[in-house]
Coordinates of C-alpha atoms and ligand atoms in Angstrom, one line a residue:
X25 CA 0.0 0.0 0.0
X26 CA 3.0 2.3 0.4
X27 CA 2.3 5.4 -1.7
X28 CA 4.9 5.9 -4.5
X29 CA 3.8 9.5 -5.2
X30 CA 3.1 10.2 -1.5
X31 CA 6.5 8.9 -0.6
X32 CA 8.1 11.5 -2.8
X33 CA 5.8 14.0 -1.1
X34 CA 7.1 13.1 2.2
X35 CA 10.8 12.6 1.4
X36 CA 11.2 16.2 0.2
X37 CA 10.2 19.4 1.9
X38 CA 6.8 20.6 0.9
X39 CA 8.2 23.9 -0.3
X40 CA 10.2 22.1 -3.0
X41 CA 7.1 20.5 -4.3
X42 CA 5.1 23.7 -4.0
X43 CA 7.7 25.7 -5.8
X44 CA 7.6 23.3 -8.7
X45 CA 11.2 22.1 -8.2
X46 CA 10.2 18.4 -8.3
X47 CA 7.0 18.7 -10.3
X48 CA 8.8 19.3 -13.5
X49 CA 10.2 15.8 -13.2
X50 CA 7.1 14.0 -12.2
X51 CA 5.3 11.5 -14.5
X52 CA 1.6 11.5 -15.3
X53 CA -0.1 13.1 -12.4
X54 CA -3.0 15.3 -11.4
X55 CA -1.8 17.7 -8.9
X56 CA -3.2 20.4 -6.7
X57 CA -0.5 22.6 -5.2
X58 CA -1.2 25.1 -2.5
X59 CA -4.7 25.6 -3.9
X60 CA -7.0 28.1 -2.1
X61 CA -10.5 28.7 -3.3
X62 CA -12.8 31.5 -2.2
X63 CA -16.6 31.7 -2.2
X64 CA -18.9 34.6 -1.6
X65 CA -20.7 34.6 1.8
X66 CA -23.0 37.6 2.6
X67 CA -21.3 39.7 -0.1
X68 CA -17.8 39.0 1.1
X69 CA -15.2 36.8 -0.5
X70 CA -13.7 34.3 2.0
X71 CA -11.5 31.2 1.5
X72 CA -13.4 27.9 1.8
X73 CA -10.4 25.8 0.8
X74 CA -7.0 26.8 2.0
X75 CA -3.6 25.9 0.5
X76 CA -4.5 22.3 -0.4
X77 CA -1.9 20.1 -2.0
X78 CA -2.9 16.7 -3.3
X79 CA -1.6 14.4 -6.0
X80 CA -3.4 11.7 -7.8
X81 CA -1.4 9.2 -9.9
X82 CA -2.6 6.6 -12.4
X83 CA -3.3 3.3 -10.7
X84 CA -3.7 4.8 -7.2
X85 CA -6.8 5.4 -5.1
X86 CA -6.7 8.5 -2.9
X87 CA -9.4 9.0 -0.3
X88 CA -10.5 12.5 0.8
X89 CA -12.3 12.4 4.1
X90 CA -13.8 14.8 6.5
X91 CA -17.1 15.9 8.0
X92 CA -19.7 17.9 6.2
X93 CA -18.7 21.4 5.2
X94 CA -14.9 20.8 5.3
X95 CA -14.4 21.7 1.6
X96 CA -14.2 18.2 0.0
X97 CA -16.6 18.8 -2.8
X98 CA -15.1 22.2 -3.6
X99 CA -11.7 20.6 -3.8
X100 CA -12.9 17.7 -5.9
X101 CA -14.8 19.9 -8.4
X102 CA -11.8 22.2 -8.7
X103 CA -9.9 19.3 -10.2
X104 CA -12.1 19.8 -13.3
X105 CA -12.4 23.6 -12.8
X106 CA -16.1 23.1 -12.0
X107 CA -17.8 25.3 -9.5
X108 CA -16.6 28.6 -11.0
X109 CA -20.1 29.4 -12.4
X110 CA -21.3 29.1 -8.8
X111 CA -19.1 31.8 -7.6
X112 CA -16.1 29.7 -6.6
X113 CA -12.8 31.4 -7.5
X114 CA -9.1 30.5 -7.2
X115 CA -7.4 32.8 -4.7
X116 CA -4.0 31.1 -5.1
X117 CA -2.2 27.9 -6.1
X118 CA -2.4 25.7 -9.1
X119 CA -3.9 22.6 -10.6
X120 CA -1.8 20.7 -13.1
X121 CA -2.6 17.8 -15.3
X122 CA 0.6 16.0 -16.4
X123 CA 2.5 19.3 -15.7
X124 CA 0.1 21.6 -17.5
X125 CA -1.9 24.1 -15.5
X126 CA -5.6 23.9 -15.9
X127 CA -5.7 27.7 -15.5
X128 CA -3.6 28.1 -18.7
X129 CA -6.0 26.1 -20.7
X130 CA -8.6 27.4 -23.2
X131 CA -12.3 26.5 -22.8
X132 CA -11.8 24.1 -25.7
X133 CA -8.9 22.4 -24.0
X134 CA -10.8 22.2 -20.8
X135 CA -13.7 20.5 -22.6
X136 CA -11.3 17.8 -23.8
X137 CA -9.9 17.4 -20.2
X138 CA -13.4 17.1 -18.7
X139 CA -14.5 13.6 -19.5
X140 CA -11.6 12.9 -21.8
X141 CA -8.8 12.9 -19.2
X142 CA -10.6 13.5 -15.9
X143 CA -14.2 12.3 -15.4
X144 CA -16.5 13.0 -12.4
X145 CA -19.0 10.8 -10.7
X146 CA -21.5 12.7 -8.6
X147 CA -23.3 11.7 -5.4
X148 CA -26.8 12.0 -6.8
X149 CA -27.2 10.3 -10.1
X150 CA -30.6 11.8 -10.9
X151 CA -29.2 15.4 -10.9
X152 CA -26.4 14.3 -13.2
X153 CA -28.7 12.6 -15.8
X154 CA -31.1 14.6 -17.9
X155 CA -34.6 13.2 -17.3
X156 CA -35.9 14.1 -20.8
X157 CA -33.3 12.1 -22.8
X158 CA -32.9 8.3 -23.1
X159 CA -29.9 6.6 -21.4
X160 CA -28.7 5.7 -24.9
X161 CA -28.7 9.2 -26.3
X162 CA -27.0 10.6 -23.2
X163 CA -24.2 8.0 -23.3
X164 CA -23.7 8.3 -27.0
X165 CA -23.5 12.1 -26.7
X166 CA -20.6 11.8 -24.3
X167 CA -18.9 9.2 -26.5
X168 CA -19.2 11.4 -29.6
X169 CA -18.1 14.5 -27.8
X170 CA -14.8 12.9 -27.1
X171 CA -14.2 10.1 -29.6
X172 CA -14.3 10.2 -33.3
X173 CA -17.1 7.8 -33.8
X174 CA -20.2 7.6 -36.0
X175 CA -23.7 6.8 -34.5
X176 CA -23.4 3.1 -35.0
X177 CA -19.9 2.9 -33.4
X178 CA -21.0 5.1 -30.5
X179 CA -24.1 2.8 -30.0
X180 CA -21.8 -0.3 -29.9
X181 CA -19.5 1.4 -27.4
X182 CA -22.5 2.3 -25.2
X183 CA -23.5 -1.4 -25.2
X184 CA -19.9 -2.4 -24.2
X185 CA -19.7 0.2 -21.5
X186 CA -23.0 -0.8 -19.9
X187 CA -21.9 -4.4 -20.0
X188 CA -18.6 -3.4 -18.4
X189 CA -20.5 -1.9 -15.5
X190 CA -22.4 -5.2 -15.0
X191 CA -25.7 -4.4 -16.6
X192 CA -27.9 -6.8 -18.5
X193 CA -30.5 -6.3 -21.2
X194 CA -28.4 -3.3 -22.3
X195 CA -30.2 -2.7 -25.6
X196 CA -33.4 -2.3 -23.6
X197 CA -31.7 0.0 -21.0
X198 CA -30.4 2.2 -23.7
X199 CA -34.0 3.0 -24.7
X200 CA -35.1 3.8 -21.2
X201 CA -35.3 7.1 -19.4
X202 CA -33.4 7.9 -16.1
X203 CA -36.5 7.9 -13.9
X204 CA -37.4 4.3 -14.9
X205 CA -34.1 3.0 -13.4
X206 CA -33.3 2.3 -9.7
X207 CA -30.7 4.5 -7.9
X208 CA -28.1 1.7 -8.2
X209 CA -28.7 1.3 -11.9
X210 CA -28.5 5.1 -12.5
X211 CA -25.2 5.2 -10.7
X212 CA -24.0 2.3 -12.9
X213 CA -25.0 4.4 -16.0
X214 CA -23.1 7.4 -14.6
X215 CA -20.0 5.2 -14.1
X216 CA -20.4 3.9 -17.7
X217 CA -20.6 7.6 -18.9
X218 CA -17.5 8.5 -16.9
X219 CA -15.6 5.7 -18.6
X220 CA -16.9 6.6 -22.0
X221 CA -13.8 8.4 -23.3
X222 CA -11.3 6.3 -21.4
X223 CA -10.2 8.9 -18.9
X224 CA -7.0 8.6 -16.8
X225 CA -8.6 10.0 -13.7
X226 CA -11.9 9.6 -12.0
X227 CA -13.2 12.0 -9.3
X228 CA -15.9 10.3 -7.3
X229 CA -17.7 12.6 -4.9
X230 CA -19.5 10.4 -2.4
X231 CA -20.6 8.1 -5.2
X232 CA -22.7 5.8 -3.0
X233 CA -24.2 8.0 -0.3
X234 CA -27.6 8.1 -2.0
X235 CA -27.8 4.3 -2.3
X236 CA -28.9 1.4 -0.1
X237 CA -26.1 -0.3 1.8
X238 CA -26.2 -3.5 -0.2
X239 CA -26.2 -1.6 -3.5
X240 CA -23.4 0.6 -2.1
X241 CA -21.1 -2.4 -1.7
X242 CA -21.7 -3.6 -5.3
X243 CA -21.1 -0.1 -6.7
X244 CA -17.9 0.2 -4.7
X245 CA -16.7 -3.2 -5.9
X246 CA -17.5 -2.2 -9.5
X247 CA -15.6 1.1 -9.2
X248 CA -12.5 -0.6 -7.7
X249 CA -12.6 -3.3 -10.4
X250 CA -12.7 -0.7 -13.2
X251 CA -10.0 1.3 -11.5
X252 CA -7.6 -1.7 -11.4
X253 CA -8.5 -2.9 -14.9
X254 CA -8.0 0.5 -16.5
X255 CA -5.1 1.7 -14.2
X256 CA -7.2 4.8 -13.3
X257 CA -6.2 7.4 -10.7
X258 CA -9.2 7.6 -8.5
X259 CA -10.1 10.3 -6.0
X260 CA -12.8 9.0 -3.6
X261 CA -14.5 11.7 -1.6
X262 CA -16.2 10.2 1.5
X263 CA -17.3 10.6 5.1
X264 CA -16.6 7.0 5.7
X265 CA -13.2 5.9 7.1
X266 CA -14.2 2.3 6.7
X267 CA -14.5 2.7 3.0
X268 CA -11.1 4.3 2.9
X269 CA -9.6 1.3 4.5
X270 CA -11.3 -1.0 2.0
X271 CA -10.6 1.0 -1.2
X272 CA -7.8 3.5 -0.9
X273 CA -4.0 3.4 -1.2
X274 CA -3.6 6.9 0.3
X275 CA -5.7 9.2 2.3
X276 CA -6.0 12.9 3.0
X277 CA -8.0 14.2 5.9
X278 CA -9.7 17.5 5.5
X279 CA -10.9 19.8 8.2
X280 CA -12.3 23.4 7.7
X281 CA -10.7 23.9 4.3
X282 CA -7.3 22.4 5.1
X283 CA -5.6 19.1 4.7
X284 CA -4.7 18.2 8.3
X285 CA -3.2 14.8 7.7
X286 CA -2.2 12.7 4.7
X287 CA -0.2 9.6 3.9
X288 CA -0.5 6.0 3.0
X289 CA -3.6 4.2 4.3
X290 CA -1.5 1.6 6.0
X291 CA 0.5 4.2 7.9
X292 CA -2.4 6.4 8.8
X293 CA -4.6 3.6 10.0
X294 CA -1.7 2.2 12.2
X295 CA -0.6 5.6 13.4
X296 CA -3.2 8.3 13.1
X297 CA -1.4 11.4 14.4
X298 CA -3.8 14.3 14.1
X299 CA -6.5 14.5 16.9
X300 CA -9.1 15.1 14.2
X301 CA -8.2 11.9 12.3
X302 CA -8.2 9.9 15.5
X303 CA -11.6 11.3 16.4
X304 CA -13.0 10.4 12.9
X305 CA -11.6 6.9 13.2
X306 CA -13.1 6.5 16.6
X307 CA -16.6 7.3 15.1
X308 CA -16.4 4.4 12.7
X309 CA -19.4 2.0 13.3
X310 CA -17.0 -1.0 12.9
X311 CA -14.9 0.0 16.0
X312 CA -17.8 1.0 18.3
X313 CA -19.2 -1.4 20.8
X314 CA -22.4 -3.2 19.6
X315 CA -25.6 -1.7 21.1
X316 CA -23.8 1.5 22.1
X317 CA -24.5 4.8 20.4
X318 CA -21.8 5.9 17.9
X319 CA -19.4 8.4 19.4
X320 CA -19.6 11.8 17.8
X321 CA -17.1 14.7 17.8
X322 CA -18.6 17.4 19.9
X323 CA -18.8 20.9 18.4
X324 CA -19.1 21.9 14.8
X325 CA -16.9 22.6 11.8
X326 CA -16.4 26.4 11.6
X327 CA -17.7 27.7 8.3
X328 CA -15.6 29.6 5.8
X329 CA -15.0 33.1 7.2
X330 CA -15.1 31.9 10.8
X331 CA -11.9 30.0 10.9
X332 CA -9.7 30.7 13.8
X333 CA -6.3 32.3 13.1
X334 CA -4.4 29.3 14.5
X335 CA -5.2 25.6 14.2
X336 CA -8.7 25.3 12.7
X337 CA -9.5 22.3 14.9
X338 CA -8.3 23.9 18.2
X339 CA -11.8 24.6 19.6
X340 CA -12.7 20.9 19.4
X341 CA -9.3 19.4 20.2
X342 CA -8.5 17.6 23.4
X343 CA -4.8 18.5 23.0
X344 CA -5.3 22.2 22.4
X345 CA -2.7 24.4 24.1
X346 CA -1.7 28.1 23.8
X347 CA 0.6 27.5 20.9
X348 CA -2.3 26.2 18.8
X349 CA -3.5 29.8 18.5
X350 CA -0.7 30.4 16.1
X351 CA -1.0 29.2 12.5
X352 CA 0.2 25.6 12.1
X353 CA 2.2 24.5 9.0
X354 CA 0.8 21.7 6.9
X355 CA 4.0 19.7 7.6
X356 CA 4.3 20.5 11.3
X357 CA 5.1 16.9 11.9
X358 CA 6.2 14.3 9.2
X359 CA 7.8 11.0 8.6
X360 CA 7.9 8.6 5.7
X361 CA 4.5 8.3 4.0
X362 CA 2.9 10.6 6.6
X363 CA 2.5 14.3 7.2
X364 CA 0.3 16.1 9.7
X365 CA -0.7 19.7 10.7
X366 CA -0.4 19.4 14.5
X367 CA 2.0 20.7 17.0
X368 CA 1.2 18.0 19.6
X369 CA 1.6 14.7 17.9
X370 CA 2.5 11.9 20.3
X371 CA 0.7 13.5 23.3
X372 CA -1.9 11.3 24.8
X373 CA -5.5 12.6 24.1
Ligands
ATP420 N1 -20.7 28.2 -4.2 C1 -20.6 28.4 -2.9 N2 -20.9 29.6 -2.4 C2 -20.7 29.8 -1.1 N3 -20.4 28.9 -0.2 C3 -20.1 27.7 -0.6 C4 -20.2 27.3 -2.0 N4 -19.9 26.0 -2.2 C5 -19.6 25.6 -0.9 N5 -19.7 26.5 0.0 C6 -19.4 26.4 1.4 O1 -18.1 25.9 1.5 C7 -18.0 25.0 2.6 C8 -17.4 23.7 2.0 O2 -18.4 23.1 1.1 P1 -18.2 21.7 0.5 O3 -19.5 21.5 -0.3 O4 -16.9 21.6 -0.3 O5 -18.2 20.7 1.7 P2 -18.1 19.1 1.8 O6 -16.9 18.8 2.6 O7 -18.2 18.6 0.4 O8 -19.4 18.8 2.6 P3 -20.4 17.5 2.5 O9 -19.7 16.3 3.1 O10 -21.6 17.9 3.2 O11 -20.6 17.3 1.0 C9 -19.3 24.9 3.2 O12 -19.4 25.7 4.3 C10 -20.3 25.4 2.1 O13 -21.4 25.9 2.6
MG421 MG1 -19.6 17.4 -0.6

C-alpha cells in the first residue's frame, strides 16, 4: 500500500514541491498545489479551501475524508475547474494535469480534459442525468463529444460500456429514461458515462451515499474493479473511514478547508497522528461497541469566514494548548508516508 507518489511528497520538503522544483520531473499526475478557493458569503469573499496540496497518480486510489462542510466537494470539483459558475474562485495555487496548468487552458482544452482525461461521478445520479433524454442518447452524446465515432460505433460502445458496469439487457436499457431506473442502476449508468472516453482519472464525490447499503457495496466493488483494470487514478470523496480502509492506497483528511493529515492508508490507520483523524476513526461503526450509540465529535466545523487564526481544529481538540492559537504549518510533523498539521503529535489525548 505504500504510496509511491506520496513517498516523494514526504521525502522532500513541501516547499520544494510547491515551488515546482520536483513537479517538472514528475510523471503522469493530477496535482493540486497550494490551492486556495474563495466563495462569496454575505457579499464577502472568503476562503473555503486553504492551501490544499494533493496528488493523484494513475493506478492509485486517494481517499479524501472529513465531516460535512470541510471543503471536500469544492476541492474535488476544482480538479475539473467546475464550481466557478457558482461563484467559486481560485485565490492562489495551481492545478496541473501532467505538468500543464488547468488555469492556462482554453475553454476548448478544458472541454477535452473534462470527461476525456478526468471524469467525475457525482453523489446524486438523478441530478447528473437529464430526465428528458434516453440513457442511450446521453451515453452516445458523451462518446461522440470525445471520440471520433459515428452513430453506430457510438451505439456499440455504449453497449460495451453498460456491459462493463455489470448491466444486463443493455439494448433495452439504452432506450429507457433515467426515472425508470433504480438508484443503483442510474449510478452504474453514470459510471459507464464516466468511462466513455477512457479517462485517466476519476473524481468520485460520495458516489454511493444516496444508495442502499447493499447496493453501495456492489457499486464500490465495481468502481474498484474498473480502477484496477484501467489503471485509473481515482479520488474518492467520502465521510466513511471504513470505505477508505477498503478501497484506498492513500488518504488525505480535510478539516475546515485544510488538509490536516495525509499519507498511505497503511501508515495512517496504524498511526493516526492528528487528533481530528483519531476522532473520525473512533466514530467508525465497525470499531464502536455493539448496542452503544456511535461516538460523535462534539462541536461543529467552523464555516468559511469563521476559521480561527491558529489551528482550525483547536476549539474541538482535546490536546489544544496556547501555541495552537498560532498558524500551524501543513507539515508541522512528518515522517515517511505521513505528514500532519499538528504541534502536539504523540501526546496522549
Ligand atoms: N458556491 C458556494 N458559495 C458559497 N459557499 C459555498 C459554495 N460552495 C460551498 N460553499 C461552502 O463551503 C464549505 C465547504 O463546502 P463543500 O461542499 O466543499 O463541503 P463538503 O466537505 O463537500 O461537505 P459534504 O460532506 O456535506 O458534502 C461549506 O461551508 C459550504 O457551505
Ligand atoms: Mg460534498
